[in-house]
Amino acid sequence: MVCQKMAASNESGANESGNSTNSDPDERLKKLYPAVNEEETPIPRAWSAKDKFNYLVLTQNNLRVQYKGAGKTHKDAASVRATHPIPVSCGIYYFEVKIVSKGRDGYMGIGLAAQGVNQNRLPGWDKQSYGYHGDDGNSFCSSGQGEPYGPTFSTGDVVGCCVNLVENTCFYTKNGVNLGIAFTDLPHGLYPTVGLQTPGEVVEANFGQAPFVFDIEDYIREWRMKTRLTIERFPVIDRKGEWQSALQRIVSSYLVHHGYCATAEAFAKSTGQNIDEDIASIKNRQRISKLVLAGRMGEAIEATQQLYPGLLERDSNLLFLLKCRQFIEMVNGSDSEVRGSALRSPRSQHGGSNRSSPSRSPLHHSHRPTQALQHGPHSGNTSPSRTKTHTKSSLASLQPYPSLSSSISSSCSSPTVNSSLLHGNGVTHSNKTNNQSECSNTKTFSEENLNVANMANSSANGVVLNGSDARLIEDIEMMDGVLPESRDHVTNGTSNGSETNGQCLNGSSVMDCRDDDMDVDPPISRRQLCGGSQLAIEKMLQFGRELQSMSIRLKKEHGNNEANRKQLQDAFSLLAYTDPWSSPVGAQLDPVQREPVCAALNSAILESQNLPSQPPLELVISQTAQCMKLMSKAGIATSAFADPSDYLH
Amino acid sequence: LLQWLVDGDAPQHLRREAAIVMGSMAKGTAENINTLVEEGCVSVLLKGLKSPDQAFVESCLRCLQTIFLHNSNCGNLIYQEPSIVEDLVEIMPRSVCTQECVANILASSCKEPEHQSKLCECGLIPKLVDLLAGKVYKVQMPVLKCLAGIVRENGENCVVALTAMHNNVPLPDMLVQLMLRDRTSEMQIVAAKVLAYLCGGGALAPQDPRIISKTLPCLIRMCSRDRTLEENVEGAETLAYLLEQDGELQRVAAVSDHIIKTLAEYLKYTDVQQINRCGKRIDINWGIEMKQAAFKAFAALGANEESIRKQVIETEHLMEYVVVGLNSGNMKVAAAAIRCLHSLSRSVQLLRTTIQDHGVWKPLMKIIQEGPEELLPVASSTLCNLLLEFSPSKECILDCGAISVLVNLAARPEPNLRLNGIWGLMNLTFQVEQKVKTKVVESIGTERLFRLLSDPDANIVMKTLGLLRNLLSNKLHIDHIMGMYGNQIMQAVVFILEGEHPIQVKEQTLCILANVADGDKAKDLIMGNEDMLKKLMNYMQYQPDVSLQIAAVACISNLIWSGEDGACARQAKLSEMGVQTLLQKLLSTTDTVLFEKVRTAVQQFS
């Protein structure tokens, strides 16, 4: 037994060295089938010890199958299925079987079978069962009668079976050579299977944990490309320019939402769009956002209370979130409470100027999962650490996915409707008449909107990228805590204005050369609690006590709130360390953590004004992501090859 | 305009404009281009390349590119002056525009082996490899085409290309990258073509993974139905080229992606389609293109392996298509059909069955007798196979005047045709009635026969000797023929044995001698020639090669065969010369075949 194992490990070692990647088996599967959600649909990794005929014996982690029956007639045939059916979201699925020994007669069948097919048979003989047999090289398509298919196979050969779930076809390979299509019109939900019939037959499967002999990646690559081309070449009928204007509205609403005031105005001007919110209101939000992002929470809260009276009073969870953040910023030394009154008056109150620039930009951390739909408008009580799932919102090149559009217009909740619509590429693009309402009624986004996003992305890109550049600079400054000579430093304000206006929006006159608008942290000494001031520390502690009592009050009024409790605990634990920045909970101090808070506040404000709490663009993106999930659930395998996040930078 | 272009004194902007206008004219109809070419525009534009003005050079290049892409006769023009090619190669890397244009120009002017070596001498290959590494698609494509042109059937250039690298990545590896399945079909196919040429030129082994597991599947993909007809044709042709030389590649290809079935579909294609290429409508008979490509691929697939031939022939109506192809009058199809037939005619079974059933020999003979010169080599080679002894078509072909056809071929100046002629004669004289043999000797005449024996091509000498051997095959025939031509034949034998010839030739000659020694009367021709007997004794002791010893012993054995008239006298004479002792000595040999022969010979002495 030991000996055998050694041999096996050697073998796989040799295989691996043939291929450059020596990665973890699970990682290899993940790479092969990135779209599969293994929590819902696990990928087969071994033969099933239960789902097999008793003539077969499994060894080597249930990968090796050996025939131990009488092997006299075809009545002695025996099959085994893999532990799980092939997930549709694989798109293209592949496994290989090595013939360790052909035994007496080499009556081996490799193929696919549905759950419940008789195991006392070779693959292919029965309904919902498909196989390629080694003795004669024939293929068996749910029939006892084989058809000439390929060469015979025997000891030492590696036979692969590839299921194309997009076309519902299957082809086999022998020693890395594609033998051509064997079956068409395959049903979904098939399991990999092998069947043996004579003594001494031994085969061993590779479900993707080790490198394959056949270059399946190259085959997948071709399908990826095909899917991409289908998406990109999807015909768009735009007779009345409605597509374009809808797209422009999406862009403009996005800009407005995030308070890219000047850009939004310029964009609206050049595209003839209306902005639903008045400029002053945008600026107010912008100001508050800037305060939050600068870490000046106290002022932000004050400004919110002043500009949107009643908002925070109604949403105490949001207030609590803000205050928690304020506490963290106090530790950080950024909040105005601890910065001294000299710095209190925000410089951003330069009324009337339209030269303001956004100091905040959406996150661009692509590693974050896109789960934006879960982040609903009620997000007032989500803790900073949780809200990071949100805002995959950079406007980059969102390509209209052909099928996505239809699902959006037909509300996401019915997978069956979706699937039927999604499947045909030739969905009719009747221009929906209700498309004037997308800003307020986000459910009725029609395909136009998506396309707009696409067409406008060049200009939007400029904006977003600039924004993120600026952000970066700002972040560095804040973290270092050293104020550069920001007045003549070319920073976000300037570059944003000039670049977007000049390049993309064509003819808007706003050229911002003075950086009168920067909100940067003042110089503070490096990483000292509350900026190092004793007074500030006392203030902070005092504030902490208030926070604690607020928490207790909230608990009394609204019952236990796990999120709030956790927030507070996290925030307070900062004090347990001499150097909170490098402590395990130090991540809270990162200015990036201000962004979810800012987004929550922004959303709440917008909601209070009866405006959508999420920009339509983000909604579209998250609907696309959701749609992909529904597609894979509905058995549309193309979804494996179209990841919306591929289109977001 | 030309005047301005030529005139170096004309204002530069005027010359530039002139080149641009010229370029626009070239974009017009084919006649426009022909007019431009006739007016000597090409050489003027080529001169313009020496100008230091980059914009002017680019305009000239653009115009040249258009002309070269549409007029295939211009290729030679750039070789008229040696400096032109050098200039072009020199200019090439300057800008994306020059890269694209020069690569296109060179790609369409690399046709002859001289062109290839000239371009290679200019150091073109490494420059092309560098450009290939750039990511500009419209440069990469002509560069690939140019590479394909320069390495095609040119072993030396293949070696240069094989060792070319960019950033330590060898060219073949770069090509593999360009064959990935998410590249465009066009790019995959040209990259595969270059690799196939590298393999054909001997630079890459057929078993190299880059060939067998990358290039081969790529070409097979190109043959599949979801690609365009153009790709199908090019894919099948390149596949045929790649497969031709290697049995293993043929075996792998034969099981790949149902290739035989796919190719069989090509034969059914009948449409004549107008396709729009580069703004011009060209009539392409896709039926013809597809058929000939399929025939070529079938020929290559079945070149070596009987089981693959069997699969090929199982293709429905294949033979009918071949016969139709042979009769079609279209050179391309006929040539491909003959190649296919040639490949299939290597199968004994097929010769006896399908090939016979379809009377394939009729159109074949017609092509040989009346058809175009280009088809002769492969057609006559096929005929040779059809004349094999076990081929039932043999009789009919003989009745049809095969002998004179072959005799004529044997008199041709082209060595390959001479070879096929004599080969065919050799095949048809194998175990044939005396009537036919006499007719063959009469038709070809001893003089020509002996001239063929002194042919510089050893293969031809071999086949001629083979013919002689077949002619002198059984006792009766031997005496008959030796009676008529004995002296000449003996002279010829001496001539060969004394000349500088490879072992196989000498062995064949000794075998003839052995056959002669088998004739009742003919024996005397040897026995009476003491010089010849001494030679035989020498060969009996010829240590370096046992096959000659065997042949010589066989000859002696025939001479002393007991029970024949005058056997005793011959035995006595040879004994006297020391043959018997020599044979005794040879009994100690370790070679079993030789031992058997020697023992038989020794037993004759009684």
PDB file of N, CA and C in Angstrom, chain B residues 65-97:
ATOM      1  N   GLN B  65       3.224  49.416 -52.009  1.00  0.00           N
ATOM      2  CA  GLN B  65       2.531  48.324 -51.325  1.00  0.00           C
ATOM      3  C   GLN B  65       1.270  47.954 -52.084  1.00  0.00           C
ATOM      4  N   THR B  66       0.493  48.980 -52.445  1.00  0.00           N
ATOM      5  CA  THR B  66      -0.753  48.713 -53.162  1.00  0.00           C
ATOM      6  C   THR B  66      -0.458  47.991 -54.466  1.00  0.00           C
ATOM      7  N   ILE B  67       0.550  48.470 -55.189  1.00  0.00           N
ATOM      8  CA  ILE B  67       0.881  47.844 -56.472  1.00  0.00           C
ATOM      9  C   ILE B  67       1.302  46.396 -56.268  1.00  0.00           C
ATOM     10  N   PHE B  68       2.187  46.189 -55.319  1.00  0.00           N
ATOM     11  CA  PHE B  68       2.730  44.834 -55.128  1.00  0.00           C
ATOM     12  C   PHE B  68       1.667  43.846 -54.662  1.00  0.00           C
ATOM     13  N   LEU B  69       0.750  44.333 -53.852  1.00  0.00           N
ATOM     14  CA  LEU B  69      -0.267  43.413 -53.341  1.00  0.00           C
ATOM     15  C   LEU B  69      -1.202  42.942 -54.442  1.00  0.00           C
ATOM     16  N   HIS B  70      -1.313  43.739 -55.510  1.00  0.00           N
ATOM     17  CA  HIS B  70      -2.291  43.384 -56.532  1.00  0.00           C
ATOM     18  C   HIS B  70      -1.680  42.972 -57.847  1.00  0.00           C
ATOM     19  N   ASN B  71      -0.426  43.155 -57.983  1.00  0.00           N
ATOM     20  CA  ASN B  71       0.196  42.737 -59.228  1.00  0.00           C
ATOM     21  C   ASN B  71       1.378  41.844 -58.907  1.00  0.00           C
ATOM     22  N   SER B  72       1.157  40.570 -59.137  1.00  0.00           N
ATOM     23  CA  SER B  72       2.157  39.610 -58.671  1.00  0.00           C
ATOM     24  C   SER B  72       3.419  39.620 -59.535  1.00  0.00           C
ATOM     25  N   ASN B  73       3.367  40.306 -60.659  1.00  0.00           N
ATOM     26  CA  ASN B  73       4.540  40.258 -61.538  1.00  0.00           C
ATOM     27  C   ASN B  73       5.628  41.244 -61.124  1.00  0.00           C
ATOM     28  N   CYS B  74       5.323  42.077 -60.196  1.00  0.00           N
ATOM     29  CA  CYS B  74       6.291  43.120 -59.841  1.00  0.00           C
ATOM     30  C   CYS B  74       7.416  42.585 -58.965  1.00  0.00           C
ATOM     31  N   GLY B  75       7.186  41.414 -58.434  1.00  0.00           N
ATOM     32  CA  GLY B  75       8.130  40.855 -57.475  1.00  0.00           C
ATOM     33  C   GLY B  75       9.585  40.979 -57.883  1.00  0.00           C
ATOM     34  N   ASN B  76       9.831  40.717 -59.159  1.00  0.00           N
ATOM     35  CA  ASN B  76      11.225  40.698 -59.587  1.00  0.00           C
ATOM     36  C   ASN B  76      11.868  42.078 -59.566  1.00  0.00           C
ATOM     37  N   LEU B  77      11.031  43.108 -59.685  1.00  0.00           N
ATOM     38  CA  LEU B  77      11.576  44.439 -59.889  1.00  0.00           C
ATOM     39  C   LEU B  77      12.523  44.883 -58.777  1.00  0.00           C
ATOM     40  N   ILE B  78      12.261  44.431 -57.572  1.00  0.00           N
ATOM     41  CA  ILE B  78      13.111  44.928 -56.486  1.00  0.00           C
ATOM     42  C   ILE B  78      14.479  44.258 -56.477  1.00  0.00           C
ATOM     43  N   TYR B  79      14.614  43.228 -57.293  1.00  0.00           N
ATOM     44  CA  TYR B  79      15.922  42.565 -57.314  1.00  0.00           C
ATOM     45  C   TYR B  79      16.795  43.072 -58.459  1.00  0.00           C
ATOM     46  N   GLN B  80      16.228  43.973 -59.275  1.00  0.00           N
ATOM     47  CA  GLN B  80      16.988  44.465 -60.433  1.00  0.00           C
ATOM     48  C   GLN B  80      18.288  45.124 -59.995  1.00  0.00           C
ATOM     49  N   GLU B  81      18.185  45.884 -58.963  1.00  0.00           N
ATOM     50  CA  GLU B  81      19.405  46.502 -58.450  1.00  0.00           C
ATOM     51  C   GLU B  81      19.659  45.957 -57.064  1.00  0.00           C
ATOM     52  N   PRO B  82      20.843  45.521 -56.806  1.00  0.00           N
ATOM     53  CA  PRO B  82      21.086  44.879 -55.506  1.00  0.00           C
ATOM     54  C   PRO B  82      20.813  45.803 -54.329  1.00  0.00           C
ATOM     55  N   SER B  83      20.981  47.095 -54.548  1.00  0.00           N
ATOM     56  CA  SER B  83      20.864  47.987 -53.394  1.00  0.00           C
ATOM     57  C   SER B  83      19.414  48.169 -52.939  1.00  0.00           C
ATOM     58  N   ILE B  84      18.470  47.895 -53.860  1.00  0.00           N
ATOM     59  CA  ILE B  84      17.079  48.195 -53.510  1.00  0.00           C
ATOM     60  C   ILE B  84      16.618  47.398 -52.298  1.00  0.00           C
ATOM     61  N   VAL B  85      16.912  46.100 -52.341  1.00  0.00           N
ATOM     62  CA  VAL B  85      16.484  45.249 -51.236  1.00  0.00           C
ATOM     63  C   VAL B  85      17.121  45.724 -49.930  1.00  0.00           C
ATOM     64  N   GLU B  86      18.403  46.020 -50.026  1.00  0.00           N
ATOM     65  CA  GLU B  86      19.091  46.488 -48.819  1.00  0.00           C
ATOM     66  C   GLU B  86      18.435  47.747 -48.271  1.00  0.00           C
ATOM     67  N   ASP B  87      18.106  48.655 -49.211  1.00  0.00           N
ATOM     68  CA  ASP B  87      17.444  49.885 -48.777  1.00  0.00           C
ATOM     69  C   ASP B  87      16.123  49.578 -48.066  1.00  0.00           C
ATOM     70  N   LEU B  88      15.364  48.687 -48.678  1.00  0.00           N
ATOM     71  CA  LEU B  88      14.059  48.363 -48.105  1.00  0.00           C
ATOM     72  C   LEU B  88      14.209  47.815 -46.685  1.00  0.00           C
ATOM     73  N   VAL B  89      15.140  46.891 -46.554  1.00  0.00           N
ATOM     74  CA  VAL B  89      15.354  46.292 -45.235  1.00  0.00           C
ATOM     75  C   VAL B  89      15.814  47.364 -44.254  1.00  0.00           C
ATOM     76  N   GLU B  90      16.607  48.268 -44.770  1.00  0.00           N
ATOM     77  CA  GLU B  90      17.134  49.360 -43.951  1.00  0.00           C
ATOM     78  C   GLU B  90      16.002  50.282 -43.475  1.00  0.00           C
ATOM     79  N   ILE B  91      15.113  50.604 -44.414  1.00  0.00           N
ATOM     80  CA  ILE B  91      14.023  51.529 -44.097  1.00  0.00           C
ATOM     81  C   ILE B  91      13.020  50.915 -43.141  1.00  0.00           C
ATOM     82  N   MET B  92      12.884  49.620 -43.250  1.00  0.00           N
ATOM     83  CA  MET B  92      11.752  48.940 -42.612  1.00  0.00           C
ATOM     84  C   MET B  92      11.464  49.345 -41.162  1.00  0.00           C
ATOM     85  N   PRO B  93      12.464  49.285 -40.264  1.00  0.00           N
ATOM     86  CA  PRO B  93      12.109  49.504 -38.864  1.00  0.00           C
ATOM     87  C   PRO B  93      11.680  50.930 -38.522  1.00  0.00           C
ATOM     88  N   ARG B  94      11.831  51.862 -39.470  1.00  0.00           N
ATOM     89  CA  ARG B  94      11.670  53.270 -39.097  1.00  0.00           C
ATOM     90  C   ARG B  94      10.352  53.620 -38.432  1.00  0.00           C
ATOM     91  N   SER B  95       9.239  53.235 -39.037  1.00  0.00           N
ATOM     92  CA  SER B  95       7.950  53.605 -38.438  1.00  0.00           C
ATOM     93  C   SER B  95       6.967  52.473 -38.677  1.00  0.00           C
ATOM     94  N   VAL B  96       5.827  52.573 -38.021  1.00  0.00           N
ATOM     95  CA  VAL B  96       4.816  51.536 -38.208  1.00  0.00           C
ATOM     96  C   VAL B  96       4.435  51.440 -39.670  1.00  0.00           C
ATOM     97  N   CYS B  97       4.361  52.611 -40.309  1.00  0.00           N
ATOM     98  CA  CYS B  97       3.970  52.628 -41.715  1.00  0.00           C
ATOM     99  C   CYS B  97       5.004  51.901 -42.568  1.00  0.00           C
TER     100      CYS B  97
END
